[in-house]
PDB file of C-alpha atoms in Angstrom:
ATOM      1  CA  MET A   4      -6.787  12.081  -8.598  1.00 95.00           C
ATOM      2  CA  LEU A   5      -7.314   9.536  -5.871  1.00 97.00           C
ATOM      3  CA  VAL A   6     -10.689   9.699  -4.361  1.00 98.00           C
ATOM      4  CA  LEU A   7     -11.084   7.776  -0.804  1.00 98.00           C
ATOM      5  CA  LEU A   8     -14.707   6.397  -0.082  1.00 98.00           C
ATOM      6  CA  PRO A   9     -16.148   4.745   2.611  1.00 97.00           C
ATOM      7  CA  PRO A  10     -18.095   1.309   2.395  1.00 97.00           C
ATOM      8  CA  SER A  11     -21.633   0.618   2.581  1.00 94.00           C
ATOM      9  CA  GLU A  12     -23.415  -1.228   5.173  1.00 89.00           C
ATOM     10  CA  GLY A  13     -26.031  -2.372   2.332  1.00 85.00           C
ATOM     11  CA  LYS A  14     -24.082  -5.139   0.242  1.00 93.00           C
ATOM     12  CA  ALA A  15     -25.217  -6.965  -2.780  1.00 92.00           C
ATOM     13  CA  SER A  16     -24.966 -10.845  -2.333  1.00 87.00           C
ATOM     14  CA  SER A  17     -22.275 -12.665  -3.311  1.00 80.00           C
ATOM     15  CA  GLY A  18     -21.394 -13.756  -6.916  1.00 75.00           C
ATOM     16  CA  ARG A  19     -21.656 -17.126  -8.629  1.00 79.00           C
ATOM     17  CA  GLY A  20     -18.027 -16.755  -9.846  1.00 83.00           C
ATOM     18  CA  ALA A  21     -14.522 -17.920  -8.568  1.00 93.00           C
ATOM     19  CA  PRO A  22     -14.150 -17.119  -4.719  1.00 96.00           C
ATOM     20  CA  LEU A  23     -11.706 -14.575  -3.191  1.00 96.00           C
ATOM     21  CA  LYS A  24      -7.995 -14.715  -4.162  1.00 96.00           C
ATOM     22  CA  LEU A  25      -6.219 -12.111  -1.775  1.00 96.00           C
ATOM     23  CA  GLU A  26      -3.193 -12.196  -3.920  1.00 95.00           C
ATOM     24  CA  SER A  27      -5.142 -10.610  -6.449  1.00 97.00           C
ATOM     25  CA  LEU A  28      -6.623  -7.474  -4.653  1.00 98.00           C
ATOM     26  CA  ALA A  29      -4.756  -4.183  -4.999  1.00 97.00           C
ATOM     27  CA  LEU A  30      -2.479  -2.742  -2.706  1.00 97.00           C
ATOM     28  CA  PRO A  31      -0.492  -5.939  -2.219  1.00 96.00           C
ATOM     29  CA  GLU A  32       1.166  -4.564   0.868  1.00 96.00           C
ATOM     30  CA  LEU A  33      -1.874  -4.859   2.690  1.00 98.00           C
ATOM     31  CA  SER A  34      -2.050  -8.740   1.818  1.00 97.00           C
ATOM     32  CA  GLY A  35      -0.467  -9.911   5.723  1.00 97.00           C
ATOM     33  CA  ALA A  36      -2.816  -7.485   7.360  1.00 97.00           C
ATOM     34  CA  ARG A  37      -6.244  -8.488   5.408  1.00 98.00           C
ATOM     35  CA  GLN A  38      -4.767 -12.148   5.599  1.00 98.00           C
ATOM     36  CA  ALA A  39      -4.979 -11.476   9.691  1.00 98.00           C
ATOM     37  CA  VAL A  40      -8.492  -9.986   9.713  1.00 98.00           C
ATOM     38  CA  LEU A  41     -10.034 -12.250   7.482  1.00 98.00           C
ATOM     39  CA  GLY A  42      -8.991 -15.495   9.093  1.00 98.00           C
ATOM     40  CA  GLU A  43      -9.826 -13.961  12.962  1.00 98.00           C
ATOM     41  CA  LEU A  44     -13.456 -13.098  11.426  1.00 98.00           C
ATOM     42  CA  VAL A  45     -14.073 -16.480   9.950  1.00 98.00           C
ATOM     43  CA  GLU A  46     -13.047 -18.111  13.062  1.00 98.00           C
ATOM     44  CA  LEU A  47     -15.174 -15.955  15.267  1.00 98.00           C
ATOM     45  CA  CYS A  48     -18.250 -16.557  13.108  1.00 97.00           C
ATOM     46  CA  SER A  49     -17.744 -20.046  12.948  1.00 97.00           C
ATOM     47  CA  GLY A  50     -18.113 -20.244  16.621  1.00 96.00           C
ATOM     48  CA  ASP A  51     -20.762 -18.848  19.028  1.00 95.00           C
ATOM     49  CA  GLU A  52     -22.805 -17.033  17.010  1.00 95.00           C
ATOM     50  CA  ASP A  53     -24.595 -14.929  20.015  1.00 95.00           C
ATOM     51  CA  LYS A  54     -20.545 -13.788  20.365  1.00 97.00           C
ATOM     52  CA  ALA A  55     -19.934 -13.232  16.992  1.00 97.00           C
ATOM     53  CA  ARG A  56     -23.169 -10.985  16.612  1.00 96.00           C
ATOM     54  CA  GLU A  57     -22.053  -8.913  19.926  1.00 96.00           C
ATOM     55  CA  VAL A  58     -18.202  -8.585  18.371  1.00 97.00           C
ATOM     56  CA  LEU A  59     -19.559  -7.052  15.019  1.00 97.00           C
ATOM     57  CA  GLY A  60     -22.539  -5.114  16.676  1.00 96.00           C
ATOM     58  CA  LEU A  61     -25.460  -7.082  14.741  1.00 95.00           C
ATOM     59  CA  SER A  62     -28.650  -6.868  15.852  1.00 93.00           C
ATOM     60  CA  GLU A  63     -31.110 -10.142  16.432  1.00 91.00           C
ATOM     61  CA  GLY A  64     -32.527  -9.391  12.785  1.00 90.00           C
ATOM     62  CA  LEU A  65     -29.090  -9.495  11.035  1.00 92.00           C
ATOM     63  CA  ARG A  66     -28.047 -13.049  12.319  1.00 89.00           C
ATOM     64  CA  GLY A  67     -27.555 -13.910   8.943  1.00 91.00           C
ATOM     65  CA  GLU A  68     -24.674 -11.656   8.382  1.00 93.00           C
ATOM     66  CA  VAL A  69     -22.609 -13.842  10.962  1.00 96.00           C
ATOM     67  CA  ALA A  70     -23.134 -17.304   8.728  1.00 94.00           C
ATOM     68  CA  LYS A  71     -22.467 -14.951   5.715  1.00 94.00           C
ATOM     69  CA  ASN A  72     -18.935 -14.152   6.983  1.00 97.00           C
ATOM     70  CA  THR A  73     -18.352 -18.061   7.966  1.00 97.00           C
ATOM     71  CA  ALA A  74     -18.076 -18.607   3.815  1.00 95.00           C
ATOM     72  CA  LEU A  75     -15.926 -15.898   2.819  1.00 97.00           C
ATOM     73  CA  HIS A  76     -13.058 -18.145   1.658  1.00 96.00           C
ATOM     74  CA  THR A  77     -15.573 -20.246  -0.559  1.00 95.00           C
ATOM     75  CA  ALA A  78     -18.373 -17.642  -1.649  1.00 95.00           C
ATOM     76  CA  GLY A  79     -18.636 -16.397  -5.043  1.00 95.00           C
ATOM     77  CA  ALA A  80     -16.717 -12.917  -5.429  1.00 96.00           C
ATOM     78  CA  ARG A  81     -17.540  -9.705  -7.569  1.00 95.00           C
ATOM     79  CA  PRO A  82     -16.011  -6.547  -8.099  1.00 96.00           C
ATOM     80  CA  ALA A  83     -16.474  -4.124  -5.097  1.00 97.00           C
ATOM     81  CA  GLY A  84     -18.174  -1.524  -7.116  1.00 97.00           C
ATOM     82  CA  GLU A  85     -21.192  -4.329  -7.525  1.00 96.00           C
ATOM     83  CA  VAL A  86     -21.029  -5.073  -3.810  1.00 96.00           C
ATOM     84  CA  TYR A  87     -21.553  -1.864  -2.055  1.00 97.00           C
ATOM     85  CA  THR A  88     -25.153  -0.906  -2.648  1.00 94.00           C
ATOM     86  CA  GLY A  89     -25.893   2.025  -0.039  1.00 91.00           C
ATOM     87  CA  VAL A  90     -27.073   5.515  -0.809  1.00 93.00           C
ATOM     88  CA  LEU A  91     -23.356   6.832  -2.079  1.00 95.00           C
ATOM     89  CA  TYR A  92     -23.092   4.269  -4.244  1.00 97.00           C
ATOM     90  CA  ASP A  93     -26.631   4.421  -5.609  1.00 95.00           C
ATOM     91  CA  ALA A  94     -25.965   8.003  -6.468  1.00 96.00           C
ATOM     92  CA  LEU A  95     -22.570   6.996  -7.763  1.00 98.00           C
ATOM     93  CA  ASP A  96     -24.226   4.445 -10.310  1.00 97.00           C
ATOM     94  CA  LEU A  97     -21.066   2.969 -11.365  1.00 98.00           C
ATOM     95  CA  ALA A  98     -22.716   0.483 -13.913  1.00 97.00           C
ATOM     96  CA  SER A  99     -24.453   3.505 -16.107  1.00 98.00           C
ATOM     97  CA  LEU A 100     -21.258   5.101 -16.547  1.00 98.00           C
ATOM     98  CA  ASP A 101     -19.870   5.190 -19.940  1.00 97.00           C
ATOM     99  CA  THR A 102     -16.711   3.326 -20.787  1.00 98.00           C
ATOM    100  CA  ALA A 103     -14.225   6.258 -20.395  1.00 98.00           C
ATOM    101  CA  ALA A 104     -15.545   7.088 -16.844  1.00 98.00           C
ATOM    102  CA  LYS A 105     -15.474   3.771 -16.055  1.00 98.00           C
ATOM    103  CA  ARG A 106     -11.806   3.604 -16.643  1.00 98.00           C
ATOM    104  CA  ARG A 107     -11.258   6.418 -14.596  1.00 98.00           C
ATOM    105  CA  ALA A 108     -12.985   5.172 -11.890  1.00 98.00           C
ATOM    106  CA  ALA A 109     -11.094   2.083 -11.979  1.00 98.00           C
ATOM    107  CA  ARG A 110      -7.658   4.185 -11.632  1.00 96.00           C
ATOM    108  CA  SER A 111      -9.083   6.644  -9.110  1.00 97.00           C
ATOM    109  CA  LEU A 112     -11.492   5.111  -6.646  1.00 98.00           C
ATOM    110  CA  LEU A 113     -10.315   3.422  -3.282  1.00 98.00           C
ATOM    111  CA  VAL A 114     -13.045   1.883  -0.935  1.00 98.00           C
ATOM    112  CA  PHE A 115     -11.870   1.620   2.546  1.00 98.00           C
ATOM    113  CA  SER A 116     -12.955  -1.318   4.457  1.00 97.00           C
ATOM    114  CA  GLY A 117     -12.632  -2.828   8.001  1.00 97.00           C
ATOM    115  CA  LEU A 118     -12.013  -6.225   6.448  1.00 98.00           C
ATOM    116  CA  TRP A 119      -9.696  -5.358   3.279  1.00 98.00           C
ATOM    117  CA  GLY A 120      -8.175  -2.297   4.347  1.00 98.00           C
ATOM    118  CA  ALA A 121      -8.718  -0.494   0.780  1.00 98.00           C
ATOM    119  CA  VAL A 122      -9.935  -1.839  -2.541  1.00 98.00           C
ATOM    120  CA  ARG A 123     -10.327  -0.885  -5.979  1.00 98.00           C
ATOM    121  CA  VAL A 124     -13.912  -0.729  -7.330  1.00 98.00           C
ATOM    122  CA  THR A 125     -12.573  -3.514  -9.629  1.00 98.00           C
ATOM    123  CA  ASP A 126     -10.997  -5.875  -6.735  1.00 98.00           C
ATOM    124  CA  ARG A 127     -13.286  -8.983  -6.937  1.00 97.00           C
ATOM    125  CA  ILE A 128     -14.379  -9.509  -3.090  1.00 97.00           C
ATOM    126  CA  PRO A 129     -17.236 -11.472  -1.364  1.00 97.00           C
ATOM    127  CA  SER A 130     -20.457 -10.009   0.479  1.00 96.00           C
ATOM    128  CA  TYR A 131     -19.156  -9.238   4.038  1.00 96.00           C
ATOM    129  CA  ARG A 132     -19.888  -7.775   7.269  1.00 96.00           C
ATOM    130  CA  CYS A 133     -17.391  -6.177   9.332  1.00 97.00           C
ATOM    131  CA  SER A 134     -17.070  -2.232  10.026  1.00 96.00           C
ATOM    132  CA  MET A 135     -13.863  -0.220  10.474  1.00 97.00           C
ATOM    133  CA  GLY A 136     -15.323   0.142  14.430  1.00 95.00           C
ATOM    134  CA  VAL A 137     -15.073  -3.458  15.039  1.00 97.00           C
ATOM    135  CA  LYS A 138     -12.674  -4.799  17.669  1.00 97.00           C
ATOM    136  CA  LEU A 139     -11.823  -8.353  16.871  1.00 97.00           C
ATOM    137  CA  PRO A 140     -10.836 -10.428  19.777  1.00 96.00           C
ATOM    138  CA  GLY A 141      -7.405 -11.155  18.875  1.00 95.00           C
ATOM    139  CA  LEU A 142      -6.116  -8.203  16.512  1.00 96.00           C
ATOM    140  CA  GLY A 143      -8.250  -5.420  18.726  1.00 96.00           C
ATOM    141  CA  ALA A 144      -9.657  -2.574  17.014  1.00 96.00           C
ATOM    142  CA  LEU A 145      -9.171  -2.571  13.561  1.00 97.00           C
ATOM    143  CA  GLY A 146      -8.849   0.946  12.910  1.00 95.00           C
ATOM    144  CA  ALA A 147      -5.365   0.843  14.588  1.00 95.00           C
ATOM    145  CA  HIS A 148      -4.767  -2.521  12.970  1.00 96.00           C
ATOM    146  CA  TRP A 149      -4.879  -0.886   9.473  1.00 97.00           C
ATOM    147  CA  ARG A 150      -2.598   2.226  10.409  1.00 96.00           C
ATOM    148  CA  THR A 151       0.695   0.251  10.187  1.00 93.00           C
ATOM    149  CA  ALA A 152       0.048  -1.319   6.786  1.00 93.00           C
ATOM    150  CA  MET A 153      -1.826   1.559   5.450  1.00 96.00           C
ATOM    151  CA  ALA A 154       1.251   3.974   6.164  1.00 94.00           C
ATOM    152  CA  SER A 155       3.376   2.251   3.565  1.00 90.00           C
ATOM    153  CA  ALA A 156       0.557   1.601   0.780  1.00 95.00           C
ATOM    154  CA  LEU A 157      -1.470   4.552   0.666  1.00 96.00           C
ATOM    155  CA  PRO A 158       1.258   7.232  -0.077  1.00 95.00           C
ATOM    156  CA  GLU A 159       2.437   5.303  -2.884  1.00 94.00           C
ATOM    157  CA  ALA A 160      -1.367   4.664  -4.079  1.00 95.00           C
ATOM    158  CA  ALA A 161      -1.561   8.822  -3.555  1.00 94.00           C
ATOM    159  CA  GLY A 162       1.391   9.645  -5.903  1.00 92.00           C
ATOM    160  CA  SER A 163       1.692  13.285  -6.447  1.00 93.00           C
ATOM    161  CA  GLY A 164      -1.927  14.286  -7.334  1.00 94.00           C
ATOM    162  CA  LEU A 165      -5.078  15.439  -5.339  1.00 97.00           C
ATOM    163  CA  VAL A 166      -6.531  13.556  -2.615  1.00 98.00           C
ATOM    164  CA  LEU A 167     -10.351  13.719  -2.369  1.00 98.00           C
ATOM    165  CA  ASP A 168     -10.808  12.412   1.033  1.00 98.00           C
ATOM    166  CA  LEU A 169     -14.943  11.485   1.440  1.00 97.00           C
ATOM    167  CA  ARG A 170     -14.418   9.095   4.157  1.00 96.00           C
ATOM    168  CA  SER A 171     -16.336   8.967   7.249  1.00 92.00           C
ATOM    169  CA  SER A 172     -14.681   9.572  10.585  1.00 91.00           C
ATOM    170  CA  ALA A 173     -14.114   5.289  11.465  1.00 92.00           C
ATOM    171  CA  TYR A 174     -12.382   4.904   8.168  1.00 96.00           C
ATOM    172  CA  ALA A 175     -10.434   8.197   8.155  1.00 95.00           C
ATOM    173  CA  ALA A 176      -9.028   6.898  11.241  1.00 92.00           C
ATOM    174  CA  ALA A 177      -7.354   3.899   9.728  1.00 95.00           C
ATOM    175  CA  TRP A 178      -4.893   6.398   7.334  1.00 97.00           C
ATOM    176  CA  LYS A 179      -4.307  10.081   7.841  1.00 95.00           C
ATOM    177  CA  PRO A 180      -2.751  11.980   4.834  1.00 95.00           C
ATOM    178  CA  LYS A 181       0.503  13.514   6.355  1.00 93.00           C
ATOM    179  CA  GLY A 182       3.414  16.203   5.068  1.00 91.00           C
ATOM    180  CA  GLY A 183       2.928  16.834   1.307  1.00 93.00           C
ATOM    181  CA  ILE A 184       0.174  14.557   0.776  1.00 95.00           C
ATOM    182  CA  ALA A 185      -2.179  16.214   3.484  1.00 95.00           C
ATOM    183  CA  GLY A 186      -1.300  19.642   1.604  1.00 94.00           C
ATOM    184  CA  ARG A 187      -3.032  17.817  -1.568  1.00 95.00           C
ATOM    185  CA  THR A 188      -5.784  16.221   0.229  1.00 97.00           C
ATOM    186  CA  ALA A 189      -9.342  17.935   0.127  1.00 97.00           C
ATOM    187  CA  THR A 190     -11.874  16.609   2.939  1.00 96.00           C
ATOM    188  CA  VAL A 191     -15.350  17.263   2.243  1.00 95.00           C
ATOM    189  CA  ARG A 192     -18.963  17.878   3.854  1.00 93.00           C
ATOM    190  CA  VAL A 193     -21.968  18.132   2.499  1.00 93.00           C
ATOM    191  CA  LEU A 194     -24.076  20.534   4.287  1.00 92.00           C
ATOM    192  CA  HIS A 195     -28.022  21.585   4.082  1.00 86.00           C
ATOM    193  CA  ALA A 196     -27.364  25.176   3.305  1.00 86.00           C
ATOM    194  CA  PRO A 197     -30.291  26.662   5.129  1.00 83.00           C
ATOM    195  CA  THR A 198     -29.305  25.099   8.552  1.00 85.00           C
ATOM    196  CA  ARG A 199     -25.521  24.418   7.858  1.00 85.00           C
ATOM    197  CA  LYS A 200     -26.078  20.711   9.304  1.00 86.00           C
ATOM    198  CA  VAL A 201     -24.990  17.523   8.158  1.00 81.00           C
ATOM    199  CA  VAL A 202     -27.931  15.189   7.019  1.00 75.00           C
ATOM    200  CA  SER A 203     -26.361  11.609   6.959  1.00 73.00           C
ATOM    201  CA  HIS A 204     -28.689  10.714   3.872  1.00 73.00           C
ATOM    202  CA  PHE A 205     -28.283  13.613   1.536  1.00 82.00           C
ATOM    203  CA  ASN A 206     -24.304  13.964   2.656  1.00 88.00           C
ATOM    204  CA  LYS A 207     -23.675  10.404   1.016  1.00 92.00           C
ATOM    205  CA  ALA A 208     -26.272  10.981  -1.715  1.00 93.00           C
ATOM    206  CA  THR A 209     -24.405  14.096  -2.619  1.00 94.00           C
ATOM    207  CA  LYS A 210     -20.954  12.843  -2.499  1.00 96.00           C
ATOM    208  CA  GLY A 211     -21.669   9.923  -4.740  1.00 97.00           C
ATOM    209  CA  ARG A 212     -23.071  12.479  -7.156  1.00 96.00           C
ATOM    210  CA  VAL A 213     -20.091  14.716  -6.855  1.00 97.00           C
ATOM    211  CA  VAL A 214     -17.912  11.727  -8.080  1.00 98.00           C
ATOM    212  CA  ARG A 215     -20.027  10.818 -10.536  1.00 98.00           C
ATOM    213  CA  SER A 216     -19.960  14.438 -12.031  1.00 98.00           C
ATOM    214  CA  LEU A 217     -15.993  14.374 -11.644  1.00 98.00           C
ATOM    215  CA  LEU A 218     -15.951  10.788 -13.569  1.00 98.00           C
ATOM    216  CA  THR A 219     -18.258  11.902 -16.303  1.00 98.00           C
ATOM    217  CA  ALA A 220     -16.711  15.365 -17.028  1.00 97.00           C
ATOM    218  CA  GLY A 221     -12.975  13.561 -17.114  1.00 97.00           C
ATOM    219  CA  ALA A 222     -11.820  16.260 -14.490  1.00 94.00           C
ATOM    220  CA  ALA A 223      -8.514  15.692 -13.222  1.00 91.00           C
ATOM    221  CA  PRO A 224      -7.720  19.022 -10.970  1.00 95.00           C
ATOM    222  CA  LYS A 225      -4.329  18.695  -9.647  1.00 93.00           C
ATOM    223  CA  GLY A 226      -4.829  20.286  -6.366  1.00 94.00           C
ATOM    224  CA  PRO A 227      -7.561  21.357  -3.949  1.00 96.00           C
ATOM    225  CA  ALA A 228      -7.773  24.911  -5.094  1.00 95.00           C
ATOM    226  CA  GLU A 229      -8.276  23.680  -8.626  1.00 97.00           C
ATOM    227  CA  LEU A 230     -10.881  21.310  -7.396  1.00 98.00           C
ATOM    228  CA  VAL A 231     -13.104  23.937  -6.060  1.00 97.00           C
ATOM    229  CA  GLY A 232     -13.342  25.970  -9.393  1.00 97.00           C
ATOM    230  CA  VAL A 233     -13.942  22.634 -11.376  1.00 98.00           C
ATOM    231  CA  LEU A 234     -16.818  21.603  -8.918  1.00 98.00           C
ATOM    232  CA  ARG A 235     -18.184  25.239  -9.524  1.00 97.00           C
ATOM    233  CA  GLU A 236     -17.912  24.851 -13.027  1.00 97.00           C
ATOM    234  CA  LEU A 237     -20.032  21.773 -12.615  1.00 97.00           C
ATOM    235  CA  GLY A 238     -22.840  23.461 -10.739  1.00 96.00           C
ATOM    236  CA  TYR A 239     -21.873  22.771  -7.050  1.00 96.00           C
ATOM    237  CA  VAL A 240     -22.193  25.692  -4.255  1.00 95.00           C
ATOM    238  CA  VAL A 241     -18.721  24.994  -2.534  1.00 96.00           C
ATOM    239  CA  GLU A 242     -17.217  26.944   0.300  1.00 95.00           C
ATOM    240  CA  ALA A 243     -13.343  26.436   0.626  1.00 94.00           C
ATOM    241  CA  GLU A 244     -10.968  26.769   3.629  1.00 85.00           C
ATOM    242  CA  ALA A 245      -7.507  26.614   2.921  1.00 87.00           C
ATOM    243  CA  PRO A 246      -5.019  25.297   6.054  1.00 88.00           C
ATOM    244  CA  ALA A 247      -3.542  27.252   8.119  1.00 82.00           C
ATOM    245  CA  GLY A 248       0.140  25.898   7.800  1.00 79.00           C
ATOM    246  CA  ALA A 249       1.626  23.415   5.472  1.00 80.00           C
ATOM    247  CA  GLY A 250       1.189  19.510   5.458  1.00 81.00           C
ATOM    248  CA  ARG A 251      -2.590  20.259   6.481  1.00 90.00           C
ATOM    249  CA  PRO A 252      -5.805  19.252   4.091  1.00 94.00           C
ATOM    250  CA  TRP A 253      -8.229  21.447   2.610  1.00 94.00           C
ATOM    251  CA  SER A 254     -11.805  21.653   3.967  1.00 95.00           C
ATOM    252  CA  LEU A 255     -14.921  22.016   1.512  1.00 96.00           C
ATOM    253  CA  ASP A 256     -18.241  22.156   2.234  1.00 95.00           C
ATOM    254  CA  VAL A 257     -20.817  21.260  -0.642  1.00 95.00           C
ATOM    255  CA  LEU A 258     -24.159  23.204  -0.056  1.00 94.00           C
ATOM    256  CA  VAL A 259     -27.213  21.569  -0.815  1.00 91.00           C
ATOM    257  CA  ASP A 260     -30.404  23.296  -0.662  1.00 85.00           C
ATOM    258  CA  GLU A 261     -33.119  20.232  -0.665  1.00 70.00           C
ATOM    259  CA  VAL A 262     -32.930  17.421   1.196  1.00 56.00           C
ATOM    260  CA  HIS A 263     -32.877  14.146  -0.680  1.00 51.00           C
TER     261      HIS A 263
END
């Protein structure tokens, strides 16, 4: 099983250890594309601060994020699973998993990123600010930049098993499963049951809990239909829609009564 996650805007500060080593990151096929984004991002943020803020979509109160990006080559790196600290990752709570569940997380979780493309939770990265929606002056829109490199790297990472896609739309644009992989892919929404509406906070929190539940249970569903059964056994209320034709992903709705 491969679980595709969005990153979080909230990130822990960089560690005090060794700096980033691009060659050590998973999915080495993305190295060239990573180097291109990293180089332009550092150059952008080392120049006109106001221009960098505008490109990155940062408010006046987030000026410090520009300075953070100038030090990406030298800042201490830490596991990506520790860097991302948003709602989904708080609910997932990787640090509190037992040893076996942590091993499963290292094998199965893949975090998409505007800067790195995609990384494993064990990959060591510095804290940064660069969303997939950014359009860099030289490279253009990052979603489009990543598509070519992802097209070769992600099918190999997906292998022959289930792909659980929990990404937001901006990150989903960087790689869309096709053919046989799409047929083994399940996309998930979390809906407030009484209103059938998506609410951002509990959408993210519930996705984190779903992943945690799968990891702690040691579940390894082989396809979307089996995933539906596993989630129901774990206590989730799930509505599933099989694709209308071959080569399309399944759509799963997880229904939640309370907003929290």
